[in-house]
């Protein structure tokens, strides 16, 4: 699965002012990040506001993205949820044309035990038409996929090929990197820690800020993949303040503000998410202009 080394982009879903999906904006974004040199795209993950899209909207966005991408980059579809049976049904109905893998976040809200998380992913692995990437994001789900559970799943199911790790816990990252199967991919789910995670064996990032700065981020990640961490540090430090601003009032509100500044797409979100405050917007605009000048 070397196609998932490097920079993946967790694409935002652009919306028109009336809240409908903005397909022109989505096309602009897809071409913008591909031109920026990234390695793959993730469609309708958390950053894509997937929980506010209807089933039919999701199908249209997946199909449209595959059409615009036209085989240029590997595509990953975000398919997850806290009702295992519902996730399996969505997997069975998913049109795999143009897609290489599934990204599935651990169940939110239910707060299952580690055995419950294992059984959830076991069911997904046994029913998925494509290879599966785990997604651990305790800040959103309310529960953590332990390192032991990750390793157990990696060993038990060959079609579970990696994990997007966004726990922020380096003790956990160390455990996974040390004990995982050799071909199991450890991928950063947080832009801010992508570089240090790669120093212990990570193979890249699924990025939010890459929607806006695909070239700057992907260049830095590729340098790190070559083992030149000293050179990669410069790019990392240049992105520190921008990364902070992207999340200070939530994701993807910050990144949509920057994308609007660049003329890629608008900054509309679907409730309960709202646009960033005027003060934060001005800081984002200033930093975006500084980095892209």
Coordinates of N, CA and C in Angstrom, one line a residue, residues 8-235:
X8 N -1.9 12.7 2.3 CA -3.3 12.6 1.9 C -4.1 13.8 2.3
X9 N -5.1 14.2 1.6 CA -5.8 15.4 1.9 C -7.2 15.0 2.3
X10 N -7.6 15.4 3.6 CA -9.0 15.2 4.0 C -9.8 16.4 3.5
X11 N -10.4 16.1 2.3 CA -11.0 17.2 1.6 C -12.2 17.8 2.3
X12 N -12.3 19.1 2.3 CA -13.5 19.8 2.8 C -14.6 19.6 1.7
X13 N -15.9 19.7 2.1 CA -17.0 19.7 1.2 C -17.5 21.2 1.1
X14 N -17.2 21.8 -0.1 CA -17.7 23.2 -0.3 C -19.2 23.2 -0.4
X15 N -19.8 24.3 0.2 CA -21.2 24.5 0.1 C -21.5 25.8 -0.5
X16 N -22.6 25.9 -1.2 CA -23.1 27.2 -1.6 C -23.7 28.0 -0.5
X17 N -24.0 29.3 -0.7 CA -24.6 30.1 0.4 C -25.9 29.6 0.9
X18 N -26.7 28.8 0.1 CA -27.9 28.3 0.5 C -27.7 26.9 1.2
X19 N -26.5 26.4 1.3 CA -26.2 25.2 2.0 C -26.1 24.0 1.1
X20 N -26.4 24.1 -0.2 CA -26.3 23.0 -1.1 C -24.8 22.7 -1.4
X21 N -24.5 21.5 -1.8 CA -23.1 21.1 -2.1 C -22.7 22.0 -3.3
X22 N -21.5 22.6 -3.2 CA -21.0 23.4 -4.3 C -20.1 22.6 -5.2
X23 N -20.6 22.0 -6.2 CA -19.8 21.1 -7.0 C -18.7 21.8 -7.8
X24 N -18.9 23.0 -8.2 CA -17.9 23.8 -8.9 C -16.7 24.1 -7.9
X25 N -17.1 24.4 -6.7 CA -16.0 24.6 -5.7 C -15.3 23.3 -5.4
X26 N -16.0 22.2 -5.4 CA -15.3 20.9 -5.1 C -14.4 20.6 -6.2
X27 N -14.8 20.8 -7.5 CA -13.9 20.6 -8.6 C -12.7 21.5 -8.5
X28 N -12.8 22.7 -8.2 CA -11.7 23.6 -8.0 C -10.7 23.1 -7.0
X29 N -11.3 22.6 -5.9 CA -10.5 22.1 -4.8 C -9.7 20.9 -5.2
X30 N -10.4 19.9 -5.8 CA -9.7 18.7 -6.2 C -8.5 19.0 -7.1
X31 N -8.7 19.9 -8.1 CA -7.7 20.2 -9.1 C -6.6 21.0 -8.4
X32 N -6.9 21.8 -7.4 CA -6.0 22.7 -6.7 C -5.0 21.8 -5.9
X33 N -5.5 20.8 -5.2 CA -4.6 20.0 -4.3 C -3.8 19.0 -5.2
X34 N -4.4 18.5 -6.2 CA -3.7 17.6 -7.1 C -2.5 18.4 -7.8
X35 N -2.8 19.6 -8.2 CA -1.7 20.5 -8.8 C -0.7 20.8 -7.7
X36 N -1.1 20.7 -6.5 CA -0.1 21.0 -5.4 C 0.8 19.8 -5.0
X37 N 0.6 18.7 -5.7 CA 1.6 17.6 -5.6 C 1.3 16.6 -4.5
X38 N 0.1 16.5 -4.0 CA -0.2 15.6 -2.9 C -0.3 14.2 -3.5
X39 N -0.3 13.2 -2.6 CA -0.3 11.8 -3.0 C -1.6 11.1 -3.1
X40 N -2.6 11.5 -2.3 CA -4.0 10.9 -2.3 C -5.0 11.8 -1.7
X41 N -6.3 11.4 -1.9 CA -7.4 12.2 -1.4 C -8.3 11.4 -0.6
X42 N -8.8 12.0 0.5 CA -9.8 11.3 1.4 C -11.1 12.1 1.3
X43 N -12.1 11.4 0.9 CA -13.4 12.0 0.5 C -14.4 11.7 1.6
X44 N -15.0 12.8 2.2 CA -16.1 12.7 3.2 C -15.6 12.0 4.5
X45 N -14.4 12.5 5.0 CA -14.0 12.2 6.3 C -14.6 13.3 7.3
X46 N -14.1 13.4 8.4 CA -14.6 14.4 9.4 C -14.5 15.8 8.8
X47 N -13.4 16.1 8.2 CA -13.2 17.5 7.6 C -14.2 17.8 6.5
X48 N -14.7 16.7 5.9 CA -15.7 16.9 4.8 C -17.2 17.1 5.3
X49 N -17.3 17.2 6.7 CA -18.6 17.4 7.3 C -19.6 16.3 6.9
X50 N -19.1 15.1 6.9 CA -19.9 14.0 6.4 C -21.1 13.7 7.2
X51 N -21.1 14.0 8.5 CA -22.2 13.7 9.3 C -23.4 14.6 9.0
X52 N -23.2 15.7 8.2 CA -24.3 16.6 7.9 C -24.8 16.3 6.5
X53 N -24.2 15.4 5.8 CA -24.7 15.0 4.4 C -25.7 13.9 4.4
X54 N -26.6 13.9 3.6 CA -27.6 12.8 3.4 C -26.9 11.7 2.7
X55 N -27.5 10.5 2.7 CA -26.9 9.3 2.0 C -26.8 9.6 0.5
X56 N -27.8 10.2 0.0 CA -27.8 10.5 -1.5 C -26.7 11.6 -1.8
X57 N -26.5 12.6 -0.9 CA -25.5 13.6 -1.2 C -24.1 12.9 -1.1
X58 N -23.9 12.0 -0.2 CA -22.6 11.3 -0.1 C -22.3 10.6 -1.4
X59 N -23.3 9.8 -1.9 CA -23.1 9.1 -3.1 C -22.7 10.0 -4.2
X60 N -23.4 11.1 -4.3 CA -23.1 12.1 -5.4 C -21.7 12.7 -5.3
X61 N -21.3 13.0 -4.0 CA -20.0 13.6 -3.8 C -18.9 12.6 -4.1
X62 N -19.0 11.3 -3.7 CA -18.1 10.3 -4.0 C -17.9 10.1 -5.5
X63 N -19.1 10.0 -6.2 CA -19.0 9.8 -7.6 C -18.4 11.0 -8.4
X64 N -18.8 12.2 -7.9 CA -18.3 13.4 -8.6 C -16.8 13.5 -8.4
X65 N -16.3 13.2 -7.2 CA -14.9 13.3 -6.9 C -14.1 12.3 -7.8
X66 N -14.6 11.1 -7.9 CA -14.0 10.1 -8.8 C -13.9 10.5 -10.2
X67 N -15.0 11.2 -10.7 CA -15.1 11.6 -12.0 C -14.0 12.7 -12.3
X68 N -14.0 13.7 -11.4 CA -13.0 14.8 -11.6 C -11.6 14.3 -11.4
X69 N -11.4 13.5 -10.5 CA -10.0 12.9 -10.2 C -9.5 12.2 -11.5
X70 N -10.4 11.4 -12.1 CA -10.1 10.7 -13.3 C -8.9 9.9 -13.2
X71 N -8.7 9.2 -12.1 CA -7.6 8.2 -11.9 C -6.3 8.8 -11.6
X72 N -6.2 10.1 -11.4 CA -4.9 10.8 -11.2 C -4.3 10.4 -9.9
X73 N -5.1 10.3 -8.8 CA -4.6 10.0 -7.5 C -5.5 8.9 -6.9
X74 N -4.9 8.1 -5.9 CA -5.7 7.1 -5.2 C -6.8 7.9 -4.4
X75 N -8.0 7.3 -4.3 CA -9.0 7.9 -3.5 C -9.4 7.0 -2.3
X76 N -9.7 7.6 -1.2 CA -10.1 6.9 0.0 C -11.5 7.5 0.4
X77 N -12.5 6.6 0.7 CA -13.8 7.1 1.1 C -14.0 6.9 2.6
X78 N -14.4 8.0 3.2 CA -14.7 8.0 4.6 C -16.1 7.3 4.9
X79 N -16.1 6.1 5.5 CA -17.4 5.4 5.8 C -17.2 4.9 7.2
X80 N -18.0 5.5 8.1 CA -17.9 5.0 9.5 C -19.2 5.4 10.2
X81 N -19.2 5.1 11.5 CA -20.4 5.5 12.3 C -20.5 4.7 13.5
X82 N -21.5 4.9 14.3 CA -21.6 4.2 15.6 C -22.7 3.2 15.6
X83 N -23.2 2.9 14.5 CA -24.2 1.8 14.3 C -23.5 0.8 13.3
X84 N -22.9 -0.3 13.8 CA -22.2 -1.2 13.0 C -23.0 -1.7 11.8
X85 N -24.2 -2.1 12.1 CA -25.0 -2.7 11.0 C -25.3 -1.7 9.9
X86 N -25.4 -0.4 10.3 CA -25.6 0.7 9.3 C -24.4 0.9 8.5
X87 N -23.2 0.8 9.1 CA -22.0 1.0 8.4 C -21.8 -0.1 7.4
X88 N -22.1 -1.3 7.8 CA -21.9 -2.5 6.9 C -22.9 -2.3 5.7
X89 N -24.1 -1.8 5.9 CA -25.0 -1.6 4.8 C -24.5 -0.6 3.9
X90 N -23.9 0.5 4.4 CA -23.3 1.5 3.6 C -22.2 1.0 2.8
X91 N -21.4 0.2 3.4 CA -20.2 -0.4 2.6 C -20.7 -1.3 1.5
X92 N -21.8 -2.1 1.7 CA -22.3 -2.9 0.7 C -22.9 -2.2 -0.5
X93 N -23.4 -1.0 -0.2 CA -24.0 -0.1 -1.3 C -23.0 0.8 -2.0
X94 N -21.8 0.9 -1.4 CA -20.8 1.8 -1.9 C -20.3 1.4 -3.3
X95 N -20.3 2.4 -4.2 CA -19.8 2.2 -5.6 C -18.3 2.4 -5.5
X96 N -17.5 1.3 -5.7 CA -16.1 1.4 -5.5 C -15.3 2.0 -6.7
X97 N -16.0 2.3 -7.8 CA -15.3 2.8 -9.0 C -14.4 4.0 -8.7
X98 N -13.2 3.9 -8.9 CA -12.2 5.0 -8.7 C -11.6 5.0 -7.3
X99 N -12.0 4.2 -6.4 CA -11.6 4.2 -5.0 C -10.7 3.0 -4.7
X100 N -9.7 3.3 -3.8 CA -8.7 2.3 -3.4 C -8.8 1.8 -2.0
X101 N -9.5 2.5 -1.1 CA -9.6 2.1 0.3 C -10.8 2.8 1.0
X102 N -11.0 2.3 2.2 CA -12.0 2.9 3.1 C -11.3 3.4 4.3
X103 N -11.7 4.6 4.8 CA -11.3 5.1 6.1 C -12.5 5.1 7.0
X104 N -12.3 4.4 8.1 CA -13.5 4.3 9.0 C -13.1 4.7 10.5
X105 N -13.8 5.7 10.9 CA -13.5 6.2 12.3 C -14.1 5.3 13.3
X106 N -13.5 5.2 14.4 CA -14.0 4.4 15.5 C -15.4 5.0 16.0
X107 N -16.3 4.1 16.5 CA -17.6 4.6 16.8 C -17.6 5.7 17.8
X108 N -18.4 6.8 17.5 CA -18.5 7.9 18.4 C -19.7 7.7 19.4
X109 N -19.7 8.4 20.5 CA -20.9 8.5 21.4 C -21.1 7.2 22.2
X110 N -21.2 6.1 21.6 CA -21.5 4.8 22.3 C -20.5 4.5 23.4
X111 N -19.2 4.9 23.2 CA -18.1 4.6 24.1 C -18.0 3.1 24.3
X112 N -17.7 2.3 23.3 CA -17.6 0.9 23.4 C -16.3 0.5 24.1
X113 N -16.3 -0.7 24.7 CA -15.0 -1.3 25.2 C -14.1 -1.6 24.1
X114 N -12.8 -2.0 24.5 CA -11.9 -2.4 23.4 C -12.4 -3.6 22.7
X115 N -13.0 -4.5 23.3 CA -13.6 -5.7 22.6 C -14.7 -5.2 21.7
X116 N -15.5 -4.2 22.1 CA -16.5 -3.7 21.2 C -15.9 -3.1 20.0
X117 N -14.9 -2.3 20.2 CA -14.2 -1.7 19.0 C -13.6 -2.7 18.1
X118 N -13.0 -3.8 18.7 CA -12.5 -4.9 17.9 C -13.5 -5.5 17.1
X119 N -14.7 -5.9 17.7 CA -15.7 -6.6 17.0 C -16.4 -5.7 15.9
X120 N -16.4 -4.4 16.2 CA -16.9 -3.4 15.2 C -16.1 -3.5 13.9
X121 N -14.7 -3.4 14.1 CA -13.8 -3.4 12.9 C -13.7 -4.8 12.3
X122 N -13.9 -5.8 13.1 CA -14.0 -7.2 12.5 C -15.1 -7.3 11.5
X123 N -16.3 -6.7 11.9 CA -17.4 -6.8 11.0 C -17.2 -6.0 9.8
X124 N -16.5 -4.8 9.9 CA -16.2 -4.0 8.8 C -15.2 -4.7 7.8
X125 N -14.2 -5.3 8.4 CA -13.2 -6.0 7.6 C -13.8 -7.1 6.8
X126 N -14.7 -7.8 7.4 CA -15.4 -8.9 6.8 C -16.4 -8.5 5.7
X127 N -16.8 -7.3 5.7 CA -17.8 -6.8 4.7 C -17.3 -5.7 3.8
X128 N -16.1 -5.2 4.0 CA -15.7 -4.1 3.1 C -15.3 -4.6 1.8
X129 N -15.7 -3.9 0.7 CA -15.2 -4.3 -0.6 C -13.8 -3.8 -1.0
X130 N -13.3 -3.0 -0.1 CA -11.9 -2.4 -0.3 C -11.1 -2.5 1.0
X131 N -9.8 -2.4 0.9 CA -9.0 -2.4 2.1 C -9.4 -1.3 3.1
X132 N -9.1 -1.5 4.4 CA -9.7 -0.6 5.4 C -8.5 0.0 6.2
X133 N -8.7 1.4 6.4 CA -7.8 2.1 7.3 C -8.6 2.5 8.5
X134 N -8.0 2.1 9.7 CA -8.6 2.5 11.0 C -8.4 4.0 11.1
X135 N -9.3 4.6 12.0 CA -9.2 6.0 12.3 C -9.5 6.2 13.7
X136 N -8.4 6.6 14.5 CA -8.5 6.8 15.9 C -8.5 8.3 16.2
X137 N -9.6 8.9 16.7 CA -9.7 10.3 16.9 C -10.5 10.5 18.2
X138 N -9.9 10.2 19.4 CA -10.7 10.2 20.6 C -11.3 11.6 21.0
X139 N -10.7 12.7 20.5 CA -11.2 14.0 20.7 C -12.6 14.2 20.2
X140 N -12.9 13.4 19.1 CA -14.3 13.5 18.5 C -15.2 12.3 18.9
X141 N -14.6 11.1 19.1 CA -15.4 9.9 19.3 C -15.7 9.7 20.8
X142 N -14.9 10.2 21.7 CA -15.1 9.9 23.1 C -14.5 8.6 23.6
X143 N -13.8 7.9 22.7 CA -13.1 6.7 23.1 C -11.9 6.5 22.3
X144 N -10.9 5.7 22.8 CA -9.6 5.5 22.2 C -9.5 4.1 21.7
X145 N -8.9 4.0 20.5 CA -8.5 2.6 20.1 C -7.1 2.4 20.7
X146 N -7.0 1.5 21.6 CA -5.7 1.3 22.3 C -4.7 0.7 21.3
X147 N -3.5 0.9 21.6 CA -2.4 0.3 20.8 C -2.6 -1.2 20.7
X148 N -2.9 -1.9 21.8 CA -3.1 -3.3 21.7 C -4.2 -3.7 20.8
X149 N -5.3 -2.9 20.8 CA -6.4 -3.3 19.8 C -6.0 -3.0 18.4
X150 N -5.3 -1.9 18.2 CA -4.8 -1.7 16.8 C -3.9 -2.8 16.3
X151 N -3.0 -3.3 17.1 CA -2.1 -4.3 16.8 C -2.8 -5.6 16.5
X152 N -3.8 -5.9 17.4 CA -4.6 -7.1 17.3 C -5.4 -7.1 15.9
X153 N -6.0 -6.0 15.6 CA -6.7 -5.9 14.3 C -5.7 -6.0 13.1
X154 N -4.6 -5.4 13.2 CA -3.6 -5.4 12.2 C -3.1 -6.9 11.9
X155 N -3.0 -7.6 12.9 CA -2.5 -9.0 12.8 C -3.6 -10.0 12.3
X156 N -4.9 -9.7 12.7 CA -6.0 -10.6 12.5 C -6.6 -10.4 11.1
X157 N -6.5 -9.2 10.5 CA -7.2 -8.9 9.3 C -6.3 -8.3 8.3
X158 N -5.9 -9.0 7.2 CA -4.9 -8.5 6.3 C -5.5 -7.4 5.5
X159 N -6.8 -7.2 5.4 CA -7.3 -6.1 4.6 C -7.4 -4.8 5.5
X160 N -7.1 -4.9 6.8 CA -6.9 -3.7 7.6 C -5.4 -3.3 7.5
X161 N -5.1 -2.3 6.7 CA -3.7 -2.1 6.3 C -3.0 -0.9 7.0
X162 N -3.8 -0.1 7.8 CA -3.1 1.0 8.4 C -4.1 1.7 9.4
X163 N -3.5 2.7 10.0 CA -4.3 3.5 10.9 C -4.0 5.0 10.8
X164 N -5.0 5.8 10.7 CA -4.9 7.3 10.9 C -5.0 7.6 12.3
X165 N -3.9 7.9 12.9 CA -3.8 8.1 14.4 C -3.8 9.6 14.8
X166 N -4.9 9.9 15.5 CA -5.1 11.3 15.9 C -5.3 11.4 17.4
X167 N -4.7 10.5 18.2 CA -4.9 10.5 19.6 C -4.0 11.6 20.3
X168 N -2.9 12.0 19.6 CA -2.0 12.9 20.2 C -1.1 12.2 21.3
X169 N -1.2 10.9 21.4 CA -0.5 10.2 22.5 C 0.8 9.5 21.9
X170 N 1.9 10.1 22.2 CA 3.2 9.5 21.6 C 3.5 8.2 22.3
X171 N 3.1 7.9 23.5 CA 3.3 6.6 24.1 C 2.6 5.6 23.3
X172 N 1.4 5.9 22.8 CA 0.6 5.0 22.0 C 1.2 4.9 20.6
X173 N 1.7 6.0 20.0 CA 2.3 5.9 18.7 C 3.6 5.0 18.8
X174 N 4.4 5.1 19.8 CA 5.6 4.3 20.0 C 5.2 2.8 20.0
X175 N 4.2 2.5 20.8 CA 3.7 1.1 20.9 C 3.3 0.5 19.6
X176 N 2.5 1.3 18.8 CA 2.1 0.8 17.5 C 3.3 0.7 16.6
X177 N 4.1 1.7 16.5 CA 5.3 1.6 15.6 C 6.2 0.5 15.9
X178 N 6.4 0.1 17.2 CA 7.3 -1.0 17.6 C 6.7 -2.3 17.3
X179 N 5.4 -2.5 17.5 CA 4.8 -3.8 17.5 C 3.9 -4.2 16.3
X180 N 3.7 -3.2 15.4 CA 2.8 -3.5 14.3 C 3.5 -4.4 13.3
X181 N 2.7 -5.1 12.4 CA 3.3 -5.8 11.3 C 4.1 -4.8 10.4
X182 N 5.1 -5.3 9.8 CA 6.0 -4.5 9.0 C 5.3 -3.7 7.9
X183 N 4.3 -4.3 7.3 CA 3.6 -3.6 6.2 C 2.4 -2.8 6.6
X184 N 2.1 -2.7 7.9 CA 1.0 -1.9 8.5 C 1.4 -0.5 8.6
X185 N 0.6 0.5 8.0 CA 0.9 1.9 7.9 C 0.5 2.7 9.1
X186 N 1.4 3.4 9.7 CA 1.1 4.4 10.8 C 1.1 5.8 10.1
X187 N -0.1 6.4 10.1 CA -0.3 7.7 9.4 C -0.8 8.7 10.4
X188 N -0.2 9.9 10.4 CA -0.6 10.9 11.4 C -2.0 11.5 11.0
X189 N -2.8 11.7 12.0 CA -4.1 12.3 11.7 C -4.1 13.8 12.2
X190 N -3.0 14.2 12.6 CA -2.8 15.6 13.1 C -1.7 16.3 12.4
X191 N -2.0 17.4 11.7 CA -0.9 18.1 11.0 C 0.3 18.5 11.9
X192 N -0.1 18.9 13.1 CA 0.9 19.5 14.0 C 2.0 18.5 14.4
X193 N 1.7 17.2 14.4 CA 2.6 16.2 14.9 C 3.0 15.2 13.8
X194 N 2.8 15.6 12.5 CA 3.1 14.7 11.4 C 4.6 14.4 11.4
X195 N 5.4 15.5 11.5 CA 6.9 15.3 11.3 C 7.4 14.5 12.5
X196 N 7.1 14.8 13.8 CA 7.7 13.9 14.8 C 7.2 12.5 14.7
X197 N 6.0 12.3 14.3 CA 5.5 10.9 14.2 C 6.2 10.2 13.1
X198 N 6.6 10.8 12.0 CA 7.4 10.2 11.0 C 8.8 9.8 11.5
X199 N 9.3 10.5 12.5 CA 10.6 10.2 13.0 C 10.6 8.8 13.7
X200 N 9.4 8.4 14.2 CA 9.4 7.1 14.8 C 8.8 6.0 13.9
X201 N 8.5 6.3 12.7 CA 8.1 5.3 11.8 C 6.8 5.5 11.0
X202 N 6.2 6.7 11.2 CA 5.0 7.1 10.5 C 5.4 7.3 9.0
X203 N 4.4 7.1 8.1 CA 4.7 7.2 6.7 C 4.0 8.4 6.0
X204 N 3.5 9.3 6.8 CA 2.9 10.5 6.3 C 1.7 11.1 7.1
X205 N 0.8 11.8 6.4 CA -0.2 12.5 7.1 C -1.5 12.5 6.3
X206 N -2.6 12.4 6.9 CA -3.9 12.8 6.3 C -4.2 14.1 6.8
X207 N -4.1 15.1 6.0 CA -4.0 16.5 6.4 C -5.3 17.4 6.2
X208 N -5.4 18.3 7.1 CA -6.4 19.4 7.0 C -5.8 20.6 6.3
X209 N -4.7 21.0 6.8 CA -4.1 22.2 6.2 C -3.7 22.1 4.8
X210 N -3.5 20.8 4.3 CA -3.1 20.6 2.9 C -4.2 21.0 1.9
X211 N -5.4 21.2 2.4 CA -6.4 21.7 1.5 C -6.0 23.1 1.0
X212 N -5.3 23.8 1.8 CA -4.9 25.2 1.5 C -3.5 25.3 1.0
X213 N -2.6 24.5 1.6 CA -1.2 24.6 1.4 C -0.6 23.2 0.9
X214 N -1.2 22.7 -0.2 CA -0.8 21.3 -0.6 C 0.7 21.2 -1.0
X215 N 1.2 22.2 -1.7 CA 2.6 22.2 -2.1 C 3.6 22.3 -0.9
X216 N 3.3 23.3 0.0 CA 4.2 23.5 1.1 C 4.2 22.3 2.0
X217 N 3.1 21.7 2.3 CA 3.0 20.5 3.2 C 3.6 19.3 2.5
X218 N 3.2 19.0 1.3 CA 3.6 17.7 0.7 C 5.1 17.7 0.4
X219 N 5.7 18.9 0.1 CA 7.1 19.0 -0.1 C 7.8 18.6 1.2
X220 N 7.3 19.1 2.3 CA 7.9 18.9 3.6 C 7.8 17.4 4.0
X221 N 6.7 16.8 3.7 CA 6.5 15.4 4.1 C 7.4 14.5 3.2
X222 N 7.6 14.8 2.0 CA 8.4 14.0 1.1 C 9.9 14.1 1.5
X223 N 10.3 15.3 2.0 CA 11.7 15.4 2.5 C 11.9 14.6 3.7
X224 N 10.9 14.5 4.6 CA 10.9 13.7 5.8 C 11.0 12.2 5.5
X225 N 10.2 11.8 4.4 CA 10.2 10.4 4.0 C 11.6 10.0 3.5
X226 N 12.4 10.9 3.0 CA 13.7 10.6 2.6 C 14.7 10.5 3.8
X227 N 14.2 10.9 5.0 CA 15.0 10.8 6.2 C 15.8 12.1 6.5
X228 N 15.5 13.1 5.7 CA 16.2 14.4 5.9 C 15.4 15.3 6.9
X229 N 15.4 14.9 8.1 CA 14.5 15.6 9.1 C 15.0 17.1 9.4
X230 N 16.3 17.3 9.3 CA 16.8 18.6 9.5 C 16.3 19.6 8.5
X231 N 16.2 19.2 7.2 CA 15.7 20.1 6.2 C 14.1 20.2 6.3
X232 N 13.5 19.1 6.7 CA 12.0 19.1 6.9 C 11.6 20.0 8.0
X233 N 12.5 20.2 9.0 CA 12.1 21.1 10.1 C 11.7 22.5 9.7
X234 N 12.4 23.0 8.7 CA 12.2 24.4 8.3 C 10.7 24.5 7.8
X235 N 10.3 23.6 6.9 CA 8.9 23.6 6.4 C 7.9 23.4 7.5

